[in-house]
Short mmCIF file of C-alpha atoms and ligand atoms in Angstrom, two decimals:
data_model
loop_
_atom_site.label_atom_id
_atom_site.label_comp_id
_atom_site.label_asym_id
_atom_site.label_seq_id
_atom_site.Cartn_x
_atom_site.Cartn_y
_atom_site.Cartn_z
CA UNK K 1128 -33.19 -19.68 -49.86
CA UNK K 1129 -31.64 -16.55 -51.65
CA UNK K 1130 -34.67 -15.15 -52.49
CA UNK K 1131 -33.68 -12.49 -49.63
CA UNK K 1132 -33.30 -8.79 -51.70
CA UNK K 1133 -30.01 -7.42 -51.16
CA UNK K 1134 -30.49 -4.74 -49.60
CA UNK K 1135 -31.38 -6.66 -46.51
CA UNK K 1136 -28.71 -8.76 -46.69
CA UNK K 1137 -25.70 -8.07 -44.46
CA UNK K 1138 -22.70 -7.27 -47.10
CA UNK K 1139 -19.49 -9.31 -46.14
CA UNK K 1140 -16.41 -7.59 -47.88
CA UNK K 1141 -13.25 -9.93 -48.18
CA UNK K 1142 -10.19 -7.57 -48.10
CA UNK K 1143 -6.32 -8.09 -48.25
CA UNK K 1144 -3.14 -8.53 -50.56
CA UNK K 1145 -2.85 -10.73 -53.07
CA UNK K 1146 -2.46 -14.10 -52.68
CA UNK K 1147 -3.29 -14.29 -48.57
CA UNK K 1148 -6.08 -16.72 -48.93
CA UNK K 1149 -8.89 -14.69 -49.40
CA UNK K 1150 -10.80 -16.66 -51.90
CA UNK K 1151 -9.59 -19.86 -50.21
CA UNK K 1152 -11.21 -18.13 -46.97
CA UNK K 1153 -14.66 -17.68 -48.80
CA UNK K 1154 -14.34 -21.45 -49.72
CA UNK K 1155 -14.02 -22.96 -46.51
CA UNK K 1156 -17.00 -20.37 -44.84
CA UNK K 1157 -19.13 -21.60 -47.68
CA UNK K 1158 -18.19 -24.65 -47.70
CA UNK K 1159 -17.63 -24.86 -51.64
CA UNK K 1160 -16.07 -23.60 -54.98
CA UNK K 1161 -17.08 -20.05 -55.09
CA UNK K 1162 -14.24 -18.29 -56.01
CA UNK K 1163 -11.11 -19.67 -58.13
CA UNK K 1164 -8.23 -19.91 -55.96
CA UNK K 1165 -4.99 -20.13 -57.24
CA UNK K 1166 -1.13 -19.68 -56.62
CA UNK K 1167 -1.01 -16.95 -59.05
CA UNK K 1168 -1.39 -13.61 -57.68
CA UNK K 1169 -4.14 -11.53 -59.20
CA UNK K 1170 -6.51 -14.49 -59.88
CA UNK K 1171 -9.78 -12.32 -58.62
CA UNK K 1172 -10.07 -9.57 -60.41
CA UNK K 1173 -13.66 -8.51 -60.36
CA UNK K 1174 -15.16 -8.35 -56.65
CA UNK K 1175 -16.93 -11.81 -56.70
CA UNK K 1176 -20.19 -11.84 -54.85
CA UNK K 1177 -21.60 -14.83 -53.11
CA UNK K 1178 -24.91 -14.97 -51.61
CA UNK K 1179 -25.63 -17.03 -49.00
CA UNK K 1180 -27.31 -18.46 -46.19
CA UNK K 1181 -25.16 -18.16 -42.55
CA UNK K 1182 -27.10 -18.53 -39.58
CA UNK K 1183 -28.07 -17.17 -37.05
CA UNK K 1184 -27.68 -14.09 -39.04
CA UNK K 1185 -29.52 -15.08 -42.30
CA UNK K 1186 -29.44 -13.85 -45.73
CA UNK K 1187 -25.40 -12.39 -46.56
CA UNK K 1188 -23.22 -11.24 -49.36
CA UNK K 1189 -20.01 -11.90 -49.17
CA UNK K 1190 -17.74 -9.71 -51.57
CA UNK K 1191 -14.23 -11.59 -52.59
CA UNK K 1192 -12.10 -8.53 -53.86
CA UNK K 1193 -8.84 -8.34 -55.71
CA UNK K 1194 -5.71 -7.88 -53.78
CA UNK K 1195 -5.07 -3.93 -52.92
CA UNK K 1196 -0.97 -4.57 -53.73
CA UNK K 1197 -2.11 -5.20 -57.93
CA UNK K 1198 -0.05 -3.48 -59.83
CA UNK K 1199 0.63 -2.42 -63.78
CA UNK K 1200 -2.37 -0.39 -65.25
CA UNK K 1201 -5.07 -3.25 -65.14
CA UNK K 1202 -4.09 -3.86 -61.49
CA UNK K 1203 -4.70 -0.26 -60.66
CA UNK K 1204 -7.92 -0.98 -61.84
CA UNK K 1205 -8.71 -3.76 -59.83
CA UNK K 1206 -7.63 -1.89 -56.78
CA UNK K 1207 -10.05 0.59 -57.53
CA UNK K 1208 -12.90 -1.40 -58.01
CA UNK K 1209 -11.49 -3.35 -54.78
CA UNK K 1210 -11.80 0.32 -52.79
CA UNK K 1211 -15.34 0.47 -54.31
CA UNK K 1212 -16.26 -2.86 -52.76
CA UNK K 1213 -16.12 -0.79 -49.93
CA UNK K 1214 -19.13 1.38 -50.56
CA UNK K 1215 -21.25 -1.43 -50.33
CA UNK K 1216 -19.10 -3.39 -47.05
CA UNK K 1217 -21.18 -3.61 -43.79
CA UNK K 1218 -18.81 -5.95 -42.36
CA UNK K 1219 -15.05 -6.40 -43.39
CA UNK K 1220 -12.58 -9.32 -43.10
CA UNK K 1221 -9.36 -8.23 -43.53
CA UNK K 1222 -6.80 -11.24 -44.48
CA UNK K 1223 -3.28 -11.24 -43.17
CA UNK K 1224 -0.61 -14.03 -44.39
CA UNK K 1225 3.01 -14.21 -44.05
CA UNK K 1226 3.60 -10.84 -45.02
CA UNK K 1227 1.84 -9.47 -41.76
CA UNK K 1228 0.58 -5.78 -41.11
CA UNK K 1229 2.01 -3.65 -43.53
CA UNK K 1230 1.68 -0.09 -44.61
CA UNK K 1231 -0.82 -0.96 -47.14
CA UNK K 1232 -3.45 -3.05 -44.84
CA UNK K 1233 -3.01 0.29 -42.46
CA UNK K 1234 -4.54 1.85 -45.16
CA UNK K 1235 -7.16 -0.32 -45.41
CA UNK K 1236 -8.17 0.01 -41.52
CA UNK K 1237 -8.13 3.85 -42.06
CA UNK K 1238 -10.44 3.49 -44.86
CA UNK K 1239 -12.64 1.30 -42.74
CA UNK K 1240 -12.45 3.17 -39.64
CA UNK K 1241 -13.19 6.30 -41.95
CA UNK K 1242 -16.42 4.74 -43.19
CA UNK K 1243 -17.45 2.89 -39.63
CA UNK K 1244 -17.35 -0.39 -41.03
CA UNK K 1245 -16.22 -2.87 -38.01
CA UNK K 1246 -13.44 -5.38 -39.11
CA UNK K 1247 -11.97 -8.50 -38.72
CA UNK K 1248 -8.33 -9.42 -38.87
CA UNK K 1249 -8.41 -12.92 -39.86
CA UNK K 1250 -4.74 -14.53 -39.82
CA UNK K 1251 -4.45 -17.20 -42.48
CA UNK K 1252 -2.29 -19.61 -43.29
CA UNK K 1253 -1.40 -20.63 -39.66
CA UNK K 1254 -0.48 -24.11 -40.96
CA UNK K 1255 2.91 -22.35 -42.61
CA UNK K 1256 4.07 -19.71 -39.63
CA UNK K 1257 2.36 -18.05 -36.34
CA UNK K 1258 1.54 -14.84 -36.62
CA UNK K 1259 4.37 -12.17 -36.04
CA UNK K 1260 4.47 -9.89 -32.41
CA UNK K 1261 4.79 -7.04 -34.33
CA UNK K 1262 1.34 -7.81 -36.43
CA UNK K 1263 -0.10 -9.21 -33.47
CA UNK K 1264 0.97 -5.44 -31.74
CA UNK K 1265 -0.01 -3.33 -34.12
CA UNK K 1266 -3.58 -4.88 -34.07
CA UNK K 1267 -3.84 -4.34 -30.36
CA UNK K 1268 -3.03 -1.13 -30.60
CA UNK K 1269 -6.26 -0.69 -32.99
CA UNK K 1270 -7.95 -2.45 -30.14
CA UNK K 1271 -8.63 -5.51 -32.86
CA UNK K 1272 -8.69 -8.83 -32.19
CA UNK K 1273 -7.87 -11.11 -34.77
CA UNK K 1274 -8.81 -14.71 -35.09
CA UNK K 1275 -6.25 -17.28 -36.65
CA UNK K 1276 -7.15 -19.66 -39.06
CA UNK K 1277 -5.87 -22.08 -41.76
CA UNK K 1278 -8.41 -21.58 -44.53
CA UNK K 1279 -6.31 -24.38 -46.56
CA UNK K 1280 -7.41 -27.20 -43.76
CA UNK K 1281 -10.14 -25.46 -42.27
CA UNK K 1282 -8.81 -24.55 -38.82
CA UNK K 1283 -10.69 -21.62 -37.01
CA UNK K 1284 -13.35 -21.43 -39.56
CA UNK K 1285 -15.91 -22.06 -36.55
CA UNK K 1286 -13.84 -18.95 -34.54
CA UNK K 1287 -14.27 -17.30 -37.35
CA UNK K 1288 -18.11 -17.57 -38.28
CA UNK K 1289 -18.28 -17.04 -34.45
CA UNK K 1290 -16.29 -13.79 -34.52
CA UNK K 1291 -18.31 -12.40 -37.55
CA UNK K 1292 -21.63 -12.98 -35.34
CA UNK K 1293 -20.09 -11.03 -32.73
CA UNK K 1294 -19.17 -7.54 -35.15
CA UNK K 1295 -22.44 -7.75 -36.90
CA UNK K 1296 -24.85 -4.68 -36.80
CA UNK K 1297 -27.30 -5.30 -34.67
CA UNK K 1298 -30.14 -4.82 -37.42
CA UNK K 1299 -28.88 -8.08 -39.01
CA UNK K 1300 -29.02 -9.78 -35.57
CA UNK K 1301 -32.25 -8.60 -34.27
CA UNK K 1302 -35.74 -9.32 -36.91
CA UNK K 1303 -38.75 -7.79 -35.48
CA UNK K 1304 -40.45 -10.68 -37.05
CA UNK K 1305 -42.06 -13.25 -34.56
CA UNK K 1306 -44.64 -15.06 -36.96
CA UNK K 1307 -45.54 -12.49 -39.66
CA UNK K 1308 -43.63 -15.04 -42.33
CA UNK K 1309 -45.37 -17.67 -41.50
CA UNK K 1310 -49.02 -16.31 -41.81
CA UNK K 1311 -49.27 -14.27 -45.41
CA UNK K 1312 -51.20 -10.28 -45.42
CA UNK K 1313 -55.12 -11.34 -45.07
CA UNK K 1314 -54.79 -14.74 -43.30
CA UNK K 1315 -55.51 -15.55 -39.77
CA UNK K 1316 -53.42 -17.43 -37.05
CA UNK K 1317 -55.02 -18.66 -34.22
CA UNK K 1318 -53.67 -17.75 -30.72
CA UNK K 1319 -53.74 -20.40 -27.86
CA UNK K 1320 -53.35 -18.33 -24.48
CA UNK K 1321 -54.58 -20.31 -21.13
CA UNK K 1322 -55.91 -18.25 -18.55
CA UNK K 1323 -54.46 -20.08 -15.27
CA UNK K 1324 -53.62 -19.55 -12.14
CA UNK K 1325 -50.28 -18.60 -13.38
CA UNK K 1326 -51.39 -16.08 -16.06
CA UNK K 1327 -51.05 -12.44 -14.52
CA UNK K 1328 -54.21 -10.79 -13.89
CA UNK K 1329 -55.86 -8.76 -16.24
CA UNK K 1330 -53.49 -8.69 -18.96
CA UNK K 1331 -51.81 -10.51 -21.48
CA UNK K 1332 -48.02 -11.70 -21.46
CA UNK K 1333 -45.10 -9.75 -23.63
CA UNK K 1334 -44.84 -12.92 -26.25
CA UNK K 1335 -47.98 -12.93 -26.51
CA UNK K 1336 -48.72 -9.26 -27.72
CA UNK K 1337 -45.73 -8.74 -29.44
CA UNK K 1338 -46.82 -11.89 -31.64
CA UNK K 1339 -50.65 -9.71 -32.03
CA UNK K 1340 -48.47 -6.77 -32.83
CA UNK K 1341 -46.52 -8.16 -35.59
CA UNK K 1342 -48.96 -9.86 -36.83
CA UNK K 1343 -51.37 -6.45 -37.41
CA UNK K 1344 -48.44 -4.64 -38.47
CA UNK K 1345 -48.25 -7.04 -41.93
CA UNK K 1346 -51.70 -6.84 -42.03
CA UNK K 1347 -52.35 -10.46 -40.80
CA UNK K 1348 -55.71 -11.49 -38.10
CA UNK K 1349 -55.50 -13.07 -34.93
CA UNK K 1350 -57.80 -14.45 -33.53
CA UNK K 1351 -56.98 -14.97 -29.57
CA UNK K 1352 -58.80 -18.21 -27.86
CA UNK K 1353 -58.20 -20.33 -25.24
CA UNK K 1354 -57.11 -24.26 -25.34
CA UNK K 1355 -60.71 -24.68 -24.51
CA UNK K 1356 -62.48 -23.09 -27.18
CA UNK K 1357 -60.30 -23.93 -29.63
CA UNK K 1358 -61.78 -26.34 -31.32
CA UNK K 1359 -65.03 -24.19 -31.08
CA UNK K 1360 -63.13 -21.29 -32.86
CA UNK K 1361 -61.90 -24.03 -35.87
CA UNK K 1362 -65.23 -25.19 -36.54
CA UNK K 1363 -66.79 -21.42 -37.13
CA UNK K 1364 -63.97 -20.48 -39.37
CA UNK K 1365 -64.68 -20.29 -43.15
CA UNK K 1366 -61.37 -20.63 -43.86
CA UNK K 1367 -57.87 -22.91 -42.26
CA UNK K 1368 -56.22 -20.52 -40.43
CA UNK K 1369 -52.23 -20.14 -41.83
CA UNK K 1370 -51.19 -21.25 -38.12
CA UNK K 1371 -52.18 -22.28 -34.81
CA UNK K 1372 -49.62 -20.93 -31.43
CA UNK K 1373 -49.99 -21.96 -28.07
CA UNK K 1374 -48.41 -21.97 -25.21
CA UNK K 1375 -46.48 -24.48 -24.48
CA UNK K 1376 -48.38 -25.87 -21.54
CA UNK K 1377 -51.19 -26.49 -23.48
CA UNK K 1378 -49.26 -28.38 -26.44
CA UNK K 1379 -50.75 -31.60 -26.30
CA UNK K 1380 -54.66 -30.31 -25.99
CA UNK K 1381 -53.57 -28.18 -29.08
CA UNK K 1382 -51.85 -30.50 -31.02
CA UNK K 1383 -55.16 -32.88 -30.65
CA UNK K 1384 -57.53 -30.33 -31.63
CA UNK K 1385 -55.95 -28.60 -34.14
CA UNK K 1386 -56.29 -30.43 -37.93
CA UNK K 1387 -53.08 -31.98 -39.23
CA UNK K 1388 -52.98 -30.14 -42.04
CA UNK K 1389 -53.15 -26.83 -40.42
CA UNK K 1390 -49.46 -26.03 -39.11
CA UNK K 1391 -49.14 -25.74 -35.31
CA UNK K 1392 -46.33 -24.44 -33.41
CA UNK K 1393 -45.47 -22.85 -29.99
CA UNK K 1394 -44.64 -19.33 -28.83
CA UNK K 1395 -41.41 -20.22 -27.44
CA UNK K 1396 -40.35 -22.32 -30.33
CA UNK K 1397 -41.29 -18.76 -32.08
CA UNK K 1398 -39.15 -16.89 -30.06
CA UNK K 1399 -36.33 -19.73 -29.77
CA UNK K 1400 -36.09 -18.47 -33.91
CA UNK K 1401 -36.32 -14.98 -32.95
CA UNK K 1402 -34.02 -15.03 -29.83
CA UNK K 1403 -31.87 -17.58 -30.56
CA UNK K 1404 -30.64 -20.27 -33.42
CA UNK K 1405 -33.60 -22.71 -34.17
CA UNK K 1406 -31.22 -24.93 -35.88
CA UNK K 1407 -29.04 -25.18 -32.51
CA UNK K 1408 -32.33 -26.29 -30.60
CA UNK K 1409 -33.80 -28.51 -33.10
CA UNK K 1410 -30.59 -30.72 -33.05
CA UNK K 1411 -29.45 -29.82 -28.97
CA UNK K 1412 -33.56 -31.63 -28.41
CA UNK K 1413 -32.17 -34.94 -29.75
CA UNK K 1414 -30.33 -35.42 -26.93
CA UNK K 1415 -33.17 -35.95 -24.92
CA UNK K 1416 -32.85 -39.46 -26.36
CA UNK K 1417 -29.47 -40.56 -25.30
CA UNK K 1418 -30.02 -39.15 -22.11
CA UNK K 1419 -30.48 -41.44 -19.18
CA UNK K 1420 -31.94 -41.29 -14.82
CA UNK K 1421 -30.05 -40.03 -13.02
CA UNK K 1422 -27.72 -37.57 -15.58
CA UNK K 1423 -27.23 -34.13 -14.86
CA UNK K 1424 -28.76 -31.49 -17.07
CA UNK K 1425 -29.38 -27.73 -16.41
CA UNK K 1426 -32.08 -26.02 -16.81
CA UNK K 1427 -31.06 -21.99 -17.24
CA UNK K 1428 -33.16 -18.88 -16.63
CA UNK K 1429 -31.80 -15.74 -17.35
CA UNK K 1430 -33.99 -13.94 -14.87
CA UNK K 1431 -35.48 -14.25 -11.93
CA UNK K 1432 -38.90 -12.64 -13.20
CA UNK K 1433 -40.05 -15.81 -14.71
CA UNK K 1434 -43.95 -15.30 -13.46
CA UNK K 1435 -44.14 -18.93 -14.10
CA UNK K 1436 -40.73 -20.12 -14.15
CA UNK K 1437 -41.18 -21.67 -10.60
CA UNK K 1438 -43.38 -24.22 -11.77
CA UNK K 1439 -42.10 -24.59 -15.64
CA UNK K 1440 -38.44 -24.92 -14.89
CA UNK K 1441 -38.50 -26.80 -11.55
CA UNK K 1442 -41.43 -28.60 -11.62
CA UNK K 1443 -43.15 -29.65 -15.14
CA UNK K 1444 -39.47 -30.05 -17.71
CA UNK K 1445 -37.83 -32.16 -14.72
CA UNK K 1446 -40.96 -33.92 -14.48
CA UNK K 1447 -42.31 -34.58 -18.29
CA UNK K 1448 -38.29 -35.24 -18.91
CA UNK K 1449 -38.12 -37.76 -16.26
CA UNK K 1450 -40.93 -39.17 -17.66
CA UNK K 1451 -39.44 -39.91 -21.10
CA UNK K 1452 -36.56 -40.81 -20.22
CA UNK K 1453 -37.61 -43.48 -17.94
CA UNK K 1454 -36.74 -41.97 -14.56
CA UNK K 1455 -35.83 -38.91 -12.53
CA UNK K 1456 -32.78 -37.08 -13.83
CA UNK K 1457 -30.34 -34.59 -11.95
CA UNK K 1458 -31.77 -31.15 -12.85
CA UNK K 1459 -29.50 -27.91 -11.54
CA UNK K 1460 -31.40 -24.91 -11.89
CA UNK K 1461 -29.62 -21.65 -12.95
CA UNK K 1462 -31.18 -18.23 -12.67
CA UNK K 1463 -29.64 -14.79 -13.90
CA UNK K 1464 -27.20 -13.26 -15.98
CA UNK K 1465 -24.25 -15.54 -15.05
CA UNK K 1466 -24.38 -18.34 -17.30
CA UNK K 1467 -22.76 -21.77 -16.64
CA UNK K 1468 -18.77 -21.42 -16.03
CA UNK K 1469 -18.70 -25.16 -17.33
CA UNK K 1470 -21.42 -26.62 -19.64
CA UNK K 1471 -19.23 -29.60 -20.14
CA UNK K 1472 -21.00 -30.64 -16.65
CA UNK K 1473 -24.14 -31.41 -18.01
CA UNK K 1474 -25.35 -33.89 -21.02
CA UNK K 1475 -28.18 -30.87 -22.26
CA UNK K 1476 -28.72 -27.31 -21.21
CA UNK K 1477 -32.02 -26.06 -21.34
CA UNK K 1478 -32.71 -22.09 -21.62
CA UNK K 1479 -35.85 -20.21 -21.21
CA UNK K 1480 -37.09 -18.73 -23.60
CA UNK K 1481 -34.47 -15.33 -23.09
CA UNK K 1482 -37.53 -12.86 -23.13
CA UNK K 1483 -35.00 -10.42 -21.34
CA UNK K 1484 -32.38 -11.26 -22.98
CA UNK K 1485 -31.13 -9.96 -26.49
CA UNK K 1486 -29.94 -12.23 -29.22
CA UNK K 1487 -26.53 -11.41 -28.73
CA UNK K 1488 -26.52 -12.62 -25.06
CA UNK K 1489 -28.71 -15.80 -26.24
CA UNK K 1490 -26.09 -16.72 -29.02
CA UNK K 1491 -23.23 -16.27 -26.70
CA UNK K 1492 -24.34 -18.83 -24.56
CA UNK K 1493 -25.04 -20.91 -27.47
CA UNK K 1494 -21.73 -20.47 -28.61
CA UNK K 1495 -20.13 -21.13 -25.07
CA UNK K 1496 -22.22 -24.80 -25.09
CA UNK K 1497 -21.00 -25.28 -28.42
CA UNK K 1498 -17.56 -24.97 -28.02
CA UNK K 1499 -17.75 -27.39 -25.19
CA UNK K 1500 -19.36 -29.56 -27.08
CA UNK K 1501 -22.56 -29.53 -24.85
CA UNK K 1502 -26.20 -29.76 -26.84
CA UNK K 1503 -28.59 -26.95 -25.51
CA UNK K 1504 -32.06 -26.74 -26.22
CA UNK K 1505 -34.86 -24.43 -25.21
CA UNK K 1506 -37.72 -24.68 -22.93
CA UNK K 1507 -40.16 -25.04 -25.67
CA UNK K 1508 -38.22 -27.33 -28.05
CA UNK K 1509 -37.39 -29.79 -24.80
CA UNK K 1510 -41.34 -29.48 -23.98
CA UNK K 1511 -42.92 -30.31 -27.41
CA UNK K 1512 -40.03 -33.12 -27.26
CA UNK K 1513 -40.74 -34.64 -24.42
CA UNK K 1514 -44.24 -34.98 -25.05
CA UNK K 1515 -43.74 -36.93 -28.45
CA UNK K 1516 -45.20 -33.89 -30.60
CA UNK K 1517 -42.08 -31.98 -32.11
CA UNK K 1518 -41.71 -32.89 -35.09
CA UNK K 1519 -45.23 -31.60 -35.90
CA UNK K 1520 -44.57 -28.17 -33.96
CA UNK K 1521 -41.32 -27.79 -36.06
CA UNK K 1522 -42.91 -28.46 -39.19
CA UNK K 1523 -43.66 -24.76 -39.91
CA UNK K 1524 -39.58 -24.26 -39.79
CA UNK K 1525 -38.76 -26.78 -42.63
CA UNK K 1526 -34.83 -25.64 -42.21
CA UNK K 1527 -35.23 -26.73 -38.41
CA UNK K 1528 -36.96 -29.75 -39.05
CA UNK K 1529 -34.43 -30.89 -41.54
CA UNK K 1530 -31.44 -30.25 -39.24
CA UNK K 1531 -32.89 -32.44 -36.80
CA UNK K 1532 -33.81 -34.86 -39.16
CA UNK K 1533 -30.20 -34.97 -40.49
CA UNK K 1534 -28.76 -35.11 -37.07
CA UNK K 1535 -31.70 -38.24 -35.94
CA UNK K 1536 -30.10 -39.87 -39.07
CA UNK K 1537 -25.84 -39.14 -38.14
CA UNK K 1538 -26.72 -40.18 -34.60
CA UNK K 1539 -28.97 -43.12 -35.62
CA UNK K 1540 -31.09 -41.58 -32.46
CA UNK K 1541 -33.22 -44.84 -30.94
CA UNK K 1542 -36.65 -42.93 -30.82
CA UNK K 1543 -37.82 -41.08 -34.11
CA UNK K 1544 -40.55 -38.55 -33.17
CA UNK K 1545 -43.91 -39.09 -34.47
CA UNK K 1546 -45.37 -36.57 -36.68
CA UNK K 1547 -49.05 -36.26 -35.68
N1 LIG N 1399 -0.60 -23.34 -46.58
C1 LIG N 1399 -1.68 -22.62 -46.81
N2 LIG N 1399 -1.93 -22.15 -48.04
C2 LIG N 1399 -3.05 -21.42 -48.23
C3 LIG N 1399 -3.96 -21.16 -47.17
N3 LIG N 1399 -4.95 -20.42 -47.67
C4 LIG N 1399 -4.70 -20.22 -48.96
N4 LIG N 1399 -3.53 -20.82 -49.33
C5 LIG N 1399 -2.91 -20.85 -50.64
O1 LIG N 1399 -2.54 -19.53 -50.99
C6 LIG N 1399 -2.70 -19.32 -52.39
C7 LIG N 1399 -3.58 -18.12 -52.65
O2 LIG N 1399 -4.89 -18.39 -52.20
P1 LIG N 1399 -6.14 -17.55 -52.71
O3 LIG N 1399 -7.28 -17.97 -51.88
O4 LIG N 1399 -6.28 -17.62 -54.19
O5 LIG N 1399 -5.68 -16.07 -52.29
P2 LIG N 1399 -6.31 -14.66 -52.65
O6 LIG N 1399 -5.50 -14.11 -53.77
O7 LIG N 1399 -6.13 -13.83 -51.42
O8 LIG N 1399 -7.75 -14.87 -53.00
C8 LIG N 1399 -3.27 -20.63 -52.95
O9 LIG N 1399 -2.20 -21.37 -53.45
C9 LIG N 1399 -3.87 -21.28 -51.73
O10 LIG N 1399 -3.92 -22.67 -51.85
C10 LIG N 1399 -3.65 -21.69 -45.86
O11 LIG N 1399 -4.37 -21.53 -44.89
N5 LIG N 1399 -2.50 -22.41 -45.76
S1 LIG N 1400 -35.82 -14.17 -19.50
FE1 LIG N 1400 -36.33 -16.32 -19.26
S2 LIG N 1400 -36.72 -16.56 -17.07
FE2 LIG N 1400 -36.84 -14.37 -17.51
S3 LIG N 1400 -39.05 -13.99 -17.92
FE3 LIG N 1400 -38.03 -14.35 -19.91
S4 LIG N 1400 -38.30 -16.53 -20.30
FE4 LIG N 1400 -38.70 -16.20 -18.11
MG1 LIG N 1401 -8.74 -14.42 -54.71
#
């Protein structure tokens, strides 16, 4: 899980006085003991460096510094291999406590702003005080918008993980991988495309060469077939191929003819990873199972240049949905950039698959269902759901398939998905 070098992970720098909460910050974003926190000012002295895992943006470093108000000769020290920390800062927090925005923190923002490094005032220890009008104005007038937290009982952490998604470069945000991890240089994944009435003629669709691209560019094969030939295609090959995609349409043909031991998965369930949070899916599909006929769900395109979203998002989810459930259900369709003004409507949102869209925009609306505590799901996720077969097309996502497994055990969901 840290295997990621660190040059590609996104460097976190944790910057502010003494004693403002910094290291207790670090502890409640990881969620454990990383740094020592303790009354005493001057507790950190050497930057302390924690890798870690934070989704959606993957691998980071954060970097817990020493306070920049140290003083005596060994503080000067630490302040100056604080100020180094900033060499290698891609993304700053700056901690404020009761001692506000002082001379020395406008320092720091010049340093930042000097170097380009975006920031975020973080406001601890909102369990003691609010934060002053004169902090709160001199922030605004940097055009900075801080989020206020309580690192001590955790308050705002979510704000705050949310906000740090928001300043990232967008190189952290946006992998050009689409499958290239999941089939090693020299092995072969097997491409499921049906040629419908519904495919456009003479060509094929973006997902589908941009998953032929990436997978020539690490010097992968792919061999392209349709749901009919597939099993024809398996039988000639010398060797398992590292995957089998299809489109989702064709899932439960696939999922038939396709070995159990060879991993299977869909395109959108690749591009839910790409485009949006897997993890967020995974566990927003278990709702499927507590949903009943007759609730209201939405089902959200971005655009309205769906070539088949006519027939996938009106007709066949609504449908195979109804289906599982036990009756029909009360589907509102959404199409275009405005997103639902209130999620809390619905019992599950269900989003395309966000072709047009850029991960920002796709974890935004994540983040908007989130906060009102509505599951969302994608169009793939709800598909290989509803048809009893997503536990196998998650299995080449072991992180995925053990969120929803967690979540299937907090919930004690009724139905557990099958895994052939
Ligand atoms: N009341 C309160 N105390 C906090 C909060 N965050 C940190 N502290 C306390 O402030 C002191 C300094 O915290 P620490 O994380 O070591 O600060 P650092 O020097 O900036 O790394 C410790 O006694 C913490 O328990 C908070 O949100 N509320
Ligand atoms: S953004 Fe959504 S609705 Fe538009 S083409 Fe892509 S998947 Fe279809
Ligand atoms: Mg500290």
């Amino acid at each position: 899980m840290n295997a990621a070098p660190r040059g590609v992970r996104l460097h976190i720098g944790i910057f502010g006085r003494r004693n403002v909460g910094k290291s207790s910050l670090l502890n409640a974003l990881t969620r454990q003991q990383v740094s020592i926190v303790s009354p005493e000012p001057g507790t950190t002295t050497d930057p302390v460096e924690k890798p870690m895992e934070m989704l959606p943006l993957g691998p980071v470093l954060f970097i817990d510094t020493a306070g920049i108000d140290d003083v005596g000769a060994l503080g000067a020290q630490r302040v100056e291999r604080t100020m180094k920390a900033l060499d290698r800062t891609e993304l700053a927090i700056l901690v404020l406590a009761e001692e506000g925005l002082g001379s020395l923190e406008i320092g720091l923002l010049d340093a930042f702003e000097a170097r380009k490094i975006p920031v975020l005032p973080v406001l601890n220890k909102a369990d003691l005080a609010k934060p002053s009008d004169t902090t709160l104005d001199r922030l605004a007038a940097r055009a900075l918008k801080p989020v206020i937290v309580s690192a001590a009982r955790g308050d705002g952490i979510g704000e705050l993980h949310e906000a740090l998604v928001e300043l990232a470069p967008d190189e952290f945000l946006n992998s050009p991988t689409i499958l290239s991890d999941l089939v090693p240089p020299g092995e072969l994944a097997v491409l499921v495309v049906p040629v419908d009435k519904e495919a456009p003629k003479g060509r094929l669709i973006l997902p589908q060469s941009q998953a032929i691209r990436d997978l020539l560019d690490h010097d992968a094969y792919a061999l392209v077939v349709k749901e009919r030939e597939l099993r024809d295609a398996l039988d000639r090959l010398k060797r398992k191929p590292a995957l089998v995609v299809t489109d989702s349409q064709a899932f439960l043909k696939v999922a038939a003819d396709t070995p159990p031991d060879v991993p299977m998965t869909s395109f959108s369930i690749l591009f839910a990873r790409q485009k949006g949070d897997l993890l967020e899916f995974a566990r927003g599909a278990l709702a499927i199972d507590s949903l009943k006929p007759g609730d209201r769900i939405a089902v959200a395109e971005a655009c309205s240049h769906h070539p088949i979203g006519e027939d996938i998002g009106r007709v066949k989810i609504p449908r195979w949905l109804g289906q599982y459930v036990g009756g029909p259900l009360s589907v509102q369709q959404m199409q275009g950039r405005d997103f639902l003004d209130d999620p809390k409507e619905f019992k599950l949102v269900i989003h395309c698959g966000s072709c047009m869209l850029n991960r920002r925009e796709v974890l935004s609306r994540i983040f908007a269902c989130e906060k009102a505590g509505v599951p969302i799901t994608n169009y793939g996720m709800a598909i290989a759901y509803s048809l009893g077969i997503f536990e196998r097309a998650l299995q080449p996502f072991p992180a995925a398939l053990e969120a929803y497994q967690q979540a299937v055990k907090a919930r004690g969901a009724k139905r557990m998905q099958p895994m052939a």
